[in-house]
Amino acid sequence: MARPRVRLVVTADDFGYCPRRDEGIVEAFLAGAVTSVSLLVNGAAAESAAELARRHRIPTGLHANLSEGRPVGPARHGASSLLGPEGFFLGKMGFREAVAAGEVVLPQVRGELEAQLSRFRELLGRDPTHVDGHQHVHVLPGVCQVFAEALQACGVRFTRLPMERGVGSCTWLEAPARTFACSVEQDARAAMGPFARHGLRWTDVFVGLSTCGRHMSTHHVSGALARALEGIPTGRAVTAELMAHPGYPSVPPAGGSGEGPDAFSCSWERLHELRVLTAPVLWAQLAQDGVQLCALHELDSKRPGEGTPSEATLETFLEPSPL
């Protein structure tokens, strides 16, 4: 069956988290399986990762981090709503709970984002190609507004909208992972307005919530793209992003953002993603599906309402995922 023509960016998250992670990401980039990376500027290996990005000319964006490790901004020097008693960010779910409870001071969020953007420029000598959010914090209510304002002010136009169609029906995901993915999708939908009002751009479709870690496979990636493209007319040119987390497993104590590497980083799942991404079978299937791999800067990225699909089209085929 004919499908829309898809130009796919594959973004490897968590660049700079640890040297072994970065080794795998660079390997995937040199193999042509990753076209973009997102750098954690508070990561333990941020400086060496920046050097790798320069050496290999890897398109690099900022992986804005408000949930793991130590801050790089003003919060380092005193009490902050972003931090727990030990001086670390509140964690993936802890930060979300604090946002929901109204306990996060949004100007402090703005200060940390600006500090991370500044640190990125120090490391790379240029602005990021894009800015997304570690653990998708950039689409949280309130945070998304501050995030959009900060990006507009510094001239960065490209971000990620982690809204994957049908993720709630992906029965292979464990219940907690599926619930989290659906909450991310719901937040991303609400963030579209603030993002658009501040001139941010993103790919037409996104996949990766249902293909993370052990769940990455040729079948799941191809299926996720197929779900995302349902209802888009044949022949349309569509941009897409696949979020990935390849790398070799971290070996403690190396890695992390000040607290050491987490369990996911130390597991075989990162290596599994690397092997799937660099295997010829995935790209043979995607080529058969009409998918062309490209770099982020090669995309003819458009604001919602410009080109295809439009914001109205997005709202038509990106229905809320059932739990």
Coordinates of C-alpha atoms in Angstrom, one line a residue:
M1 CA 0.0 0.0 0.0
A2 CA 1.3 3.4 -1.0
R3 CA 2.2 5.8 1.9
P4 CA 3.3 9.4 2.3
R5 CA 6.9 10.2 1.6
V6 CA 8.7 10.5 4.9
R7 CA 11.9 12.2 5.8
L8 CA 13.1 10.8 9.1
V9 CA 15.4 12.3 11.7
V10 CA 16.8 9.8 14.2
T11 CA 17.8 11.6 17.4
A12 CA 20.0 10.0 20.0
D13 CA 19.2 11.4 23.5
D14 CA 21.4 11.7 26.5
F15 CA 24.7 12.5 24.7
G16 CA 27.2 13.4 27.4
Y17 CA 25.7 11.1 30.0
C18 CA 28.7 8.8 30.1
P19 CA 31.7 7.9 27.8
R20 CA 30.3 4.4 27.0
R21 CA 26.9 5.9 26.0
D22 CA 28.7 8.4 23.8
E23 CA 30.8 5.7 22.2
G24 CA 27.7 3.9 21.1
I25 CA 26.0 7.1 19.9
V26 CA 29.0 8.0 17.7
E27 CA 29.2 4.5 16.4
A28 CA 25.5 4.8 15.3
F29 CA 26.1 8.2 13.8
L30 CA 29.1 7.0 11.8
A31 CA 27.0 4.0 10.6
G32 CA 24.4 6.4 9.3
A33 CA 21.7 5.2 11.8
V34 CA 21.6 8.4 13.9
T35 CA 21.4 11.8 12.3
S36 CA 21.1 14.1 15.3
V37 CA 22.0 14.0 19.0
S38 CA 20.7 15.9 22.1
L39 CA 23.4 16.9 24.6
L40 CA 23.0 16.9 28.4
V41 CA 25.2 19.8 29.4
N42 CA 25.1 18.7 33.0
G43 CA 26.2 15.2 32.1
A44 CA 29.3 13.7 33.5
A45 CA 30.8 13.4 30.0
A46 CA 29.5 16.7 28.5
E47 CA 32.9 18.1 27.6
S48 CA 34.2 15.0 25.9
A49 CA 30.9 14.6 24.1
A50 CA 31.1 18.1 22.8
E51 CA 34.6 17.3 21.5
L52 CA 33.2 14.2 19.7
A53 CA 30.4 16.3 18.2
R54 CA 33.0 18.8 16.8
R55 CA 35.3 16.1 15.5
H56 CA 32.7 14.1 13.7
R57 CA 30.5 17.1 12.8
I58 CA 27.4 15.7 14.5
P59 CA 24.3 17.9 14.4
T60 CA 23.8 18.6 18.1
G61 CA 21.0 20.1 20.1
L62 CA 20.4 20.7 23.8
H63 CA 18.7 18.0 25.9
A64 CA 17.3 20.5 28.5
N65 CA 17.5 18.8 31.9
L66 CA 15.3 19.8 34.9
S67 CA 14.8 16.4 36.4
E68 CA 18.1 14.5 36.9
G69 CA 21.4 15.4 38.5
R70 CA 22.8 18.8 39.4
P71 CA 21.8 22.2 37.9
V72 CA 24.3 24.4 36.0
G73 CA 22.5 27.7 36.7
P74 CA 21.8 29.9 39.8
A75 CA 20.2 27.0 41.7
R76 CA 23.7 25.7 42.4
H77 CA 24.3 28.5 44.8
G78 CA 21.3 28.3 47.1
A79 CA 17.8 26.9 47.8
S80 CA 15.6 26.3 44.8
S81 CA 12.2 24.9 44.1
L82 CA 13.9 22.7 41.4
L83 CA 16.1 20.9 43.9
G84 CA 15.7 18.4 46.8
P85 CA 17.6 18.6 50.1
E86 CA 20.8 17.1 48.6
G87 CA 21.1 19.7 45.8
F88 CA 19.9 17.4 43.0
F89 CA 16.9 17.8 40.7
L90 CA 13.7 16.2 42.0
G91 CA 13.7 13.3 39.6
K92 CA 11.5 12.2 36.7
M93 CA 8.3 11.8 38.7
G94 CA 9.3 14.1 41.6
F95 CA 9.6 17.1 39.2
R96 CA 6.2 16.3 37.6
E97 CA 4.6 16.1 41.1
A98 CA 6.1 19.4 42.1
V99 CA 4.9 21.1 38.9
A100 CA 1.4 19.6 39.4
A101 CA 1.3 20.9 43.0
G102 CA 2.3 24.4 41.9
E103 CA 5.6 24.1 43.9
V104 CA 7.9 24.9 41.1
V105 CA 8.9 28.6 40.6
L106 CA 8.8 29.1 36.9
P107 CA 11.3 32.0 36.8
Q108 CA 13.8 29.5 38.3
V109 CA 13.0 27.2 35.4
R110 CA 13.7 30.0 33.0
G111 CA 17.0 30.7 34.8
E112 CA 18.2 27.1 34.6
L113 CA 17.2 26.8 30.9
E114 CA 19.1 30.0 30.1
A115 CA 22.1 28.7 32.0
Q116 CA 22.0 25.4 30.1
L117 CA 21.8 27.2 26.7
S118 CA 24.8 29.3 27.8
R119 CA 26.7 26.2 28.8
F120 CA 25.9 24.6 25.4
R121 CA 27.4 27.6 23.6
E122 CA 30.5 27.4 25.8
L123 CA 31.0 23.7 24.9
L124 CA 30.1 23.8 21.2
G125 CA 30.9 27.4 20.3
R126 CA 27.5 27.8 18.6
D127 CA 23.7 27.7 19.3
P128 CA 22.0 24.2 19.4
T129 CA 20.3 22.9 16.3
H130 CA 17.3 22.2 18.4
V131 CA 16.3 22.0 22.1
D132 CA 14.2 19.2 23.5
G133 CA 13.6 18.0 27.1
H134 CA 15.2 15.2 29.1
Q135 CA 12.4 12.9 30.2
H136 CA 10.1 15.2 28.2
V137 CA 10.0 17.9 30.9
H138 CA 9.7 20.6 28.3
V139 CA 6.0 19.9 27.6
L140 CA 4.8 20.0 31.2
P141 CA 2.1 22.6 32.0
G142 CA 3.7 26.0 32.8
V143 CA 7.1 24.7 32.0
C144 CA 6.3 24.6 28.2
Q145 CA 5.4 28.3 28.2
V146 CA 8.7 29.3 29.9
F147 CA 10.6 26.9 27.6
A148 CA 9.0 28.4 24.5
E149 CA 9.8 31.9 25.7
A150 CA 13.5 31.0 26.4
L151 CA 13.9 29.4 23.0
Q152 CA 12.3 32.3 21.2
A153 CA 14.6 34.8 23.0
C154 CA 17.8 32.9 22.0
G155 CA 16.7 32.3 18.4
V156 CA 16.3 28.5 18.6
R157 CA 13.4 27.5 16.5
F158 CA 13.3 23.7 16.5
T159 CA 12.0 21.4 19.3
R160 CA 10.4 18.1 19.8
L161 CA 6.7 17.4 20.2
P162 CA 6.5 13.9 21.8
M163 CA 3.0 13.1 20.7
E164 CA 3.0 9.5 19.3
R165 CA -0.3 8.4 17.8
G166 CA -1.8 5.2 19.3
V167 CA 0.8 4.8 22.1
G168 CA -2.0 3.9 24.6
S169 CA -2.9 0.8 22.6
C170 CA 0.7 -0.6 22.5
T171 CA 0.1 -3.6 24.7
W172 CA 3.8 -4.6 24.7
L173 CA 4.5 -1.7 27.0
E174 CA 4.3 -2.4 30.7
A175 CA 1.4 -0.6 32.4
P176 CA 3.5 2.1 34.1
A177 CA 5.4 2.8 30.9
R178 CA 2.2 3.0 28.9
T179 CA 0.6 5.4 31.5
F180 CA 3.7 7.6 31.4
A181 CA 3.7 7.7 27.6
C182 CA 0.1 8.7 27.5
S183 CA 0.7 11.5 30.0
V184 CA 3.6 12.7 27.9
E185 CA 1.4 12.7 24.9
Q186 CA -1.4 14.6 26.7
D187 CA 1.1 17.2 27.9
A188 CA 2.6 17.5 24.4
R189 CA -0.8 18.2 22.9
A190 CA -1.4 21.0 25.4
A191 CA 2.1 22.4 24.7
M192 CA 1.3 22.9 21.0
G193 CA -0.3 26.2 21.6
P194 CA 2.5 27.9 23.5
F195 CA 5.1 26.4 21.2
A196 CA 3.3 27.7 18.1
R197 CA 2.7 31.1 19.6
H198 CA 6.5 31.5 20.1
G199 CA 7.4 30.4 16.7
L200 CA 8.7 27.0 17.5
R201 CA 8.8 24.2 14.9
W202 CA 8.7 20.4 15.1
T203 CA 8.4 17.4 12.8
D204 CA 5.0 16.5 11.5
V205 CA 5.0 13.2 13.4
F206 CA 7.0 11.7 16.3
V207 CA 7.7 8.1 17.3
G208 CA 9.8 6.7 20.1
L209 CA 7.6 6.4 23.2
S210 CA 6.6 2.9 22.2
T211 CA 10.0 1.8 20.9
C212 CA 12.2 2.6 23.9
G213 CA 14.8 0.2 25.2
R214 CA 13.8 -3.5 25.0
H215 CA 10.8 -2.5 22.9
M216 CA 12.8 -1.2 20.0
S217 CA 12.5 -3.5 17.0
T218 CA 12.1 -3.2 13.2
H219 CA 8.4 -4.3 13.6
H220 CA 7.7 -1.7 16.3
V221 CA 9.4 1.2 14.6
S222 CA 7.8 0.5 11.3
G223 CA 4.4 0.0 13.0
A224 CA 4.7 3.2 15.0
L225 CA 5.4 5.2 11.8
A226 CA 2.5 3.5 10.0
R227 CA 0.1 4.5 12.8
A228 CA 1.4 8.0 12.7
L229 CA 0.9 8.3 9.0
E230 CA -2.7 7.0 8.9
G231 CA -5.0 9.4 7.2
I232 CA -2.2 11.4 5.5
P233 CA -2.7 11.4 1.7
T234 CA -0.3 9.3 -0.4
G235 CA 2.4 11.4 -2.0
R236 CA 2.4 14.0 0.8
A237 CA 5.9 14.9 2.1
V238 CA 6.0 14.3 5.8
T239 CA 8.8 15.0 8.3
A240 CA 9.2 12.6 11.3
E241 CA 11.4 12.1 14.3
L242 CA 12.4 8.8 15.9
M243 CA 13.7 9.2 19.5
A244 CA 16.4 6.7 20.3
H245 CA 18.7 5.9 23.3
P246 CA 21.6 3.8 21.9
G247 CA 24.9 3.2 23.6
Y248 CA 27.0 0.8 25.5
P249 CA 25.9 0.1 29.1
S250 CA 27.3 2.5 31.7
V251 CA 29.6 1.0 34.3
P252 CA 29.3 2.8 37.7
P253 CA 30.5 5.1 39.0
A254 CA 31.1 6.6 35.6
G255 CA 28.2 8.5 34.1
G256 CA 25.1 10.3 35.1
S257 CA 24.6 13.9 36.0
G258 CA 26.1 14.0 39.5
E259 CA 24.4 11.0 41.0
G260 CA 25.9 8.3 39.0
P261 CA 24.2 6.4 36.1
D262 CA 20.7 5.1 36.5
A263 CA 19.5 1.5 36.1
F264 CA 18.3 2.0 32.5
S265 CA 21.7 3.4 31.5
C266 CA 23.5 0.4 33.0
S267 CA 21.2 -2.2 31.4
W268 CA 21.5 -4.1 28.2
E269 CA 18.6 -2.1 26.7
R270 CA 20.8 0.7 25.5
L271 CA 23.0 -1.9 23.6
H272 CA 19.8 -3.5 22.3
E273 CA 18.8 -0.1 20.7
L274 CA 22.3 0.3 19.2
R275 CA 22.1 -3.1 17.6
V276 CA 18.6 -2.6 16.2
L277 CA 19.5 0.8 14.8
T278 CA 22.7 -0.4 13.1
A279 CA 21.3 -3.6 11.7
P280 CA 20.5 -3.5 7.9
V281 CA 17.1 -5.0 8.4
L282 CA 15.6 -1.9 9.9
W283 CA 16.7 0.4 7.1
A284 CA 15.6 -2.1 4.4
Q285 CA 12.1 -2.1 5.9
L286 CA 11.9 1.6 6.3
A287 CA 13.2 2.1 2.7
Q288 CA 10.4 -0.2 1.5
D289 CA 8.0 1.9 3.5
G290 CA 9.1 5.0 1.7
V291 CA 11.2 6.5 4.5
Q292 CA 14.3 8.5 3.7
L293 CA 16.8 9.2 6.5
C294 CA 18.0 12.8 6.8
A295 CA 19.7 15.3 9.1
L296 CA 17.7 17.8 11.0
H297 CA 19.0 20.8 9.1
E298 CA 17.9 19.1 5.8
L299 CA 14.3 19.2 6.8
D300 CA 12.0 21.7 5.3
S301 CA 10.5 22.2 8.7
K302 CA 7.4 24.4 8.9
R303 CA 5.3 26.1 11.5
P304 CA 1.9 24.5 12.2
G305 CA -0.4 25.6 9.4
E306 CA 2.4 26.0 6.9
G307 CA 2.9 23.1 4.4
T308 CA 1.9 19.6 5.2
P309 CA 0.3 18.4 7.3
S310 CA -1.3 21.4 8.8
E311 CA -2.2 21.9 12.5
A312 CA -5.8 21.0 11.6
T313 CA -4.6 17.8 10.0
L314 CA -2.5 17.0 13.0
E315 CA -5.5 17.4 15.3
T316 CA -7.5 15.2 13.0
F317 CA -5.2 12.2 13.0
L318 CA -3.5 12.5 16.4
E319 CA -6.4 11.4 18.5
P320 CA -5.9 10.9 22.3
S321 CA -4.5 7.5 23.0
P322 CA -6.7 5.2 25.1
L323 CA -5.3 3.6 28.2

